[in-house]
Short mmCIF file of C-alpha atoms in Angstrom, two decimals:
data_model
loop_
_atom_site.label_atom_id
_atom_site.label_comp_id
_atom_site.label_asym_id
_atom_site.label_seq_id
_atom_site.Cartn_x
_atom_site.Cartn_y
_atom_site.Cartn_z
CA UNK A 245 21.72 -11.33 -5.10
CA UNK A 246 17.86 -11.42 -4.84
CA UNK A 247 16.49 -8.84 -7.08
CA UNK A 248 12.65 -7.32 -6.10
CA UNK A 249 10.30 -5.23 -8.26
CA UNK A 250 7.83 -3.27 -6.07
CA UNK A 251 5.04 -2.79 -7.36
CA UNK A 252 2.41 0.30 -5.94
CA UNK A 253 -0.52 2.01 -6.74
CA UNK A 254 -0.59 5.75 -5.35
CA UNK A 255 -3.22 8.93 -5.21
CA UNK A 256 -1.01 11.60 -3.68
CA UNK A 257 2.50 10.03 -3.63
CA UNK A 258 2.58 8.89 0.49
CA UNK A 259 2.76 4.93 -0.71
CA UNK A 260 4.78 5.40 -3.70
CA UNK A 261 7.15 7.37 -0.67
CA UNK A 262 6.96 4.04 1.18
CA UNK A 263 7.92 2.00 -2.23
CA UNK A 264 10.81 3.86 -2.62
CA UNK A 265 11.81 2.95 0.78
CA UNK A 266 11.17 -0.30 0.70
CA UNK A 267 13.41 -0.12 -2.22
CA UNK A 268 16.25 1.96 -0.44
CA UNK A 269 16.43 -1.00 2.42
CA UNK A 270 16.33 -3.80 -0.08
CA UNK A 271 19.64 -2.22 -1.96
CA UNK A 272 21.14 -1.14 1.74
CA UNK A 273 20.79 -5.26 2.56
CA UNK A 274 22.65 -5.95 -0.73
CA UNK A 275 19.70 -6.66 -2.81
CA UNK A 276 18.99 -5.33 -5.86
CA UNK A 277 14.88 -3.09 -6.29
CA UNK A 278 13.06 -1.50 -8.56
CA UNK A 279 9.81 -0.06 -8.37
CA UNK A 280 7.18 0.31 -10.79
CA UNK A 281 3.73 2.35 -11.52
CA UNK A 282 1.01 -0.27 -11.87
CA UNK A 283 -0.55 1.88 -14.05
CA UNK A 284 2.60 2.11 -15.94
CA UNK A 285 3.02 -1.69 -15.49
CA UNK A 286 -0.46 -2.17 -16.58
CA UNK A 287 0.39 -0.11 -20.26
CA UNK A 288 3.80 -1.08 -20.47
CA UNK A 289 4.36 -4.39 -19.16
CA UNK A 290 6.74 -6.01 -16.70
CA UNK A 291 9.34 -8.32 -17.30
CA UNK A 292 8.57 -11.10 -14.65
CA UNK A 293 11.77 -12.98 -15.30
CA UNK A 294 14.14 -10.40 -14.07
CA UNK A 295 12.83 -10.44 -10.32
CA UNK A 296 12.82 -13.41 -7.94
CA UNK A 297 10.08 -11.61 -5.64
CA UNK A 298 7.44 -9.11 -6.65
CA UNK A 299 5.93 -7.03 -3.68
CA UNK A 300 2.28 -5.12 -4.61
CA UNK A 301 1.01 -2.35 -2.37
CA UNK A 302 -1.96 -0.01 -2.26
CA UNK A 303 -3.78 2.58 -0.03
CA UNK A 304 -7.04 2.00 1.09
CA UNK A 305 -8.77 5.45 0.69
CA UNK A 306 -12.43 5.46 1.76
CA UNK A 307 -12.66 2.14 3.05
CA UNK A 308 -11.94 0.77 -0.53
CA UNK A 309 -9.07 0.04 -2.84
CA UNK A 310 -8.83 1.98 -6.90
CA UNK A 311 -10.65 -0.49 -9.22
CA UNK A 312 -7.93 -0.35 -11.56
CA UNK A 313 -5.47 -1.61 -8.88
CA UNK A 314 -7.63 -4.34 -8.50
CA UNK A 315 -8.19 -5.09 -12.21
CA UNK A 316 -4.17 -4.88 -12.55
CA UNK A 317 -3.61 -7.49 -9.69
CA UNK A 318 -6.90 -9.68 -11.64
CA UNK A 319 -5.12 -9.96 -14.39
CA UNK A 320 -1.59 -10.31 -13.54
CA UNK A 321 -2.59 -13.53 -11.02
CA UNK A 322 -0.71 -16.23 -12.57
CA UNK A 323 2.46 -13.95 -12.71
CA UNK A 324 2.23 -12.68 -9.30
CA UNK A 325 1.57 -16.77 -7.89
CA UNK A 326 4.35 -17.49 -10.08
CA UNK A 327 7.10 -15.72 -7.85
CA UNK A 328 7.91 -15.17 -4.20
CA UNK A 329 5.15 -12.57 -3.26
CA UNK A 330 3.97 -9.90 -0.98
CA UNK A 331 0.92 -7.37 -0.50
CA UNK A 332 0.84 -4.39 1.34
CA UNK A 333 -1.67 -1.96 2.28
CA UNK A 334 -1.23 1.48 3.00
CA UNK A 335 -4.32 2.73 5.81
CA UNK A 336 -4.47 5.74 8.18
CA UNK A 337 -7.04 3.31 10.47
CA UNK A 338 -3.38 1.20 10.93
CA UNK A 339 -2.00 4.02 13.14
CA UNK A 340 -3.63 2.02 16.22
CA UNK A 341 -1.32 -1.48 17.39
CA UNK A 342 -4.59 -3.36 16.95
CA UNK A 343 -5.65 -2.23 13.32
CA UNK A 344 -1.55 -2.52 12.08
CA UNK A 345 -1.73 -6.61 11.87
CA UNK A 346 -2.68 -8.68 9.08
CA UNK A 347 -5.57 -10.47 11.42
CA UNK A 348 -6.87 -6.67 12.58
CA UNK A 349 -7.20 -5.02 9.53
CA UNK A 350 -10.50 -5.18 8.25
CA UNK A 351 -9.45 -3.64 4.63
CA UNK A 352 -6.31 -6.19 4.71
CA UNK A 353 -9.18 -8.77 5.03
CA UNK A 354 -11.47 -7.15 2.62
CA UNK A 355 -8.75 -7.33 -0.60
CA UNK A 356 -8.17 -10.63 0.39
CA UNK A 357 -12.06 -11.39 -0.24
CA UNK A 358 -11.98 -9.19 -3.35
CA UNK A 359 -9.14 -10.40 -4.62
CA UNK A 360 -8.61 -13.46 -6.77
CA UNK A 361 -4.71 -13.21 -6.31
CA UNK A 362 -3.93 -14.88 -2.40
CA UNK A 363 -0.47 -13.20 -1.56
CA UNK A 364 1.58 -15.89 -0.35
CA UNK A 365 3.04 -12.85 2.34
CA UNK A 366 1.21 -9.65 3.60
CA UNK A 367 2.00 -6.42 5.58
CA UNK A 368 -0.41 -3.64 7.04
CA UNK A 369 1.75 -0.12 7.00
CA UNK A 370 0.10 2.85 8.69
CA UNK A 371 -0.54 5.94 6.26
CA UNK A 372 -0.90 9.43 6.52
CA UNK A 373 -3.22 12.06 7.20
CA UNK A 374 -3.13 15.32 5.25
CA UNK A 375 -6.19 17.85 5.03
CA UNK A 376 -4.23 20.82 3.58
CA UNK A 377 -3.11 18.54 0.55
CA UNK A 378 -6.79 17.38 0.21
CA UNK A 379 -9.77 18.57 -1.94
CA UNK A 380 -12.36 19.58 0.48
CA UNK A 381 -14.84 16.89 0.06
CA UNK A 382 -11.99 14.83 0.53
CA UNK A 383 -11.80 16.26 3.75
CA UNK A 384 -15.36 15.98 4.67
CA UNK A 385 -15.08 12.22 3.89
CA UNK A 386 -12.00 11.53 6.13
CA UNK A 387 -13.07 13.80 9.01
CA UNK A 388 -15.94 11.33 8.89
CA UNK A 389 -13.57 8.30 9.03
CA UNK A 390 -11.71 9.92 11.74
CA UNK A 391 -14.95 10.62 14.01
CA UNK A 392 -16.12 6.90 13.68
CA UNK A 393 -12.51 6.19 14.43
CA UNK A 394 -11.31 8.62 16.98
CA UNK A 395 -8.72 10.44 14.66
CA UNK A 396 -7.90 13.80 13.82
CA UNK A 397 -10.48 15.76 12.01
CA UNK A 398 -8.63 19.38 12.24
CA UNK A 399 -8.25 20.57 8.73
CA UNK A 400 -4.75 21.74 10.03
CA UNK A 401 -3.43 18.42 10.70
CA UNK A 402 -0.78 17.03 9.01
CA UNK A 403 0.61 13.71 10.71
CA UNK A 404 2.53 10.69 8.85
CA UNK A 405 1.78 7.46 11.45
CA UNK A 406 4.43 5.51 9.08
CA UNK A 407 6.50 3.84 11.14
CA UNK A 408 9.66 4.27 8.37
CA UNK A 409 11.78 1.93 10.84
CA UNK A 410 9.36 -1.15 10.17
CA UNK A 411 9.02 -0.32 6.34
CA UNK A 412 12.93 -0.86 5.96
CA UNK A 413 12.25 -4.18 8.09
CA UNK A 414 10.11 -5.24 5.77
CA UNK A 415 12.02 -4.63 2.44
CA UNK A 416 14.80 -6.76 4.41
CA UNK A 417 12.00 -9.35 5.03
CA UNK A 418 11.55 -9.27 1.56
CA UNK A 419 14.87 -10.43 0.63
CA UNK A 420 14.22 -13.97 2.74
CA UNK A 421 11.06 -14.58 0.80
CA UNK A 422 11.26 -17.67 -1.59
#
């Protein structure tokens, strides 16, 4: 039985939703998850040896990904290249077919220029969009996202463009990594 830490890094909880999911499919497959904090991983350490694959995932809010997550993946490298690996990103511009592939998305492309880790597997997964949760500059600096990129810009609007059924794929793809 493969067993598979997820890692995540998450602002308001929507990609540390899709870790937990990931992990749900992974245990409904017969595998065995866990999923960790990378700030938490980045105080407390992680115990490499007990997982056989190690998936990392991260929003892109603003165009850019948290330095910290960054700095975690920098200096975790030769861990993360040491096991069957993944990266996923979590982006609201991923809610179009185009913008949801590896090839497509520019910020998938931009953390793999910024990044000195090369995940050996990737995934795009569409986020969410949700101006009532968000502090209103926040909102000013989405609703300008979502002009350049024909999205919603209501303040009302609330919409998840997760497509849950292709998260679960892809903690069963996990399992065949390795």
């Amino acid at each position: 039985m493969k067993s598979v830490l997820v890692l995540y890094w998450s602002r308001r909880g929507h990609t540390a939703r899709i870790a937990r999911a990931i992990c749900a499919s992974i245990e409904a497959a017969g595998g065995r998850a866990a999923m960790m904090d990378v700030q938490e991983a980045s105080h407390e350490g992680v115990d490499w040896a007990k997982y056989f694959v190690v998936a990392v995932g991260a929003p892109v809010i603003y165009c850019i990904y948290d330095a910290p997550f960054l700095e975690f993946v920098k200096a975790n490298q030769a861990a993360l290249d040491g096991k069957a690996n993944s990266f996923f990103n979590v982006s609201v511009v991923a809610r179009t077919p185009e913008k949801a592939t590896v090839a497509g998305n520019r910020y998938m492309q931009k953390f793999l220029e910024l990044s000195p880790w090369k995940p050996k597997d990737l995934k795009v997964i569409a986020g969410k969009v949700d101006y009532p949760s968000w502090a209103w500059y926040e909102v000013i600096m989405i609703q300008m996202i979502m002009k350049f990129t024909h999205g919603p810009t209501d303040r009302r609007t609330v919409i998840d463009y997760t497509q849950w059924d292709d998260v679960a794929a892809y903690g069963r793809h996990l399992l065949t990594l390795g």
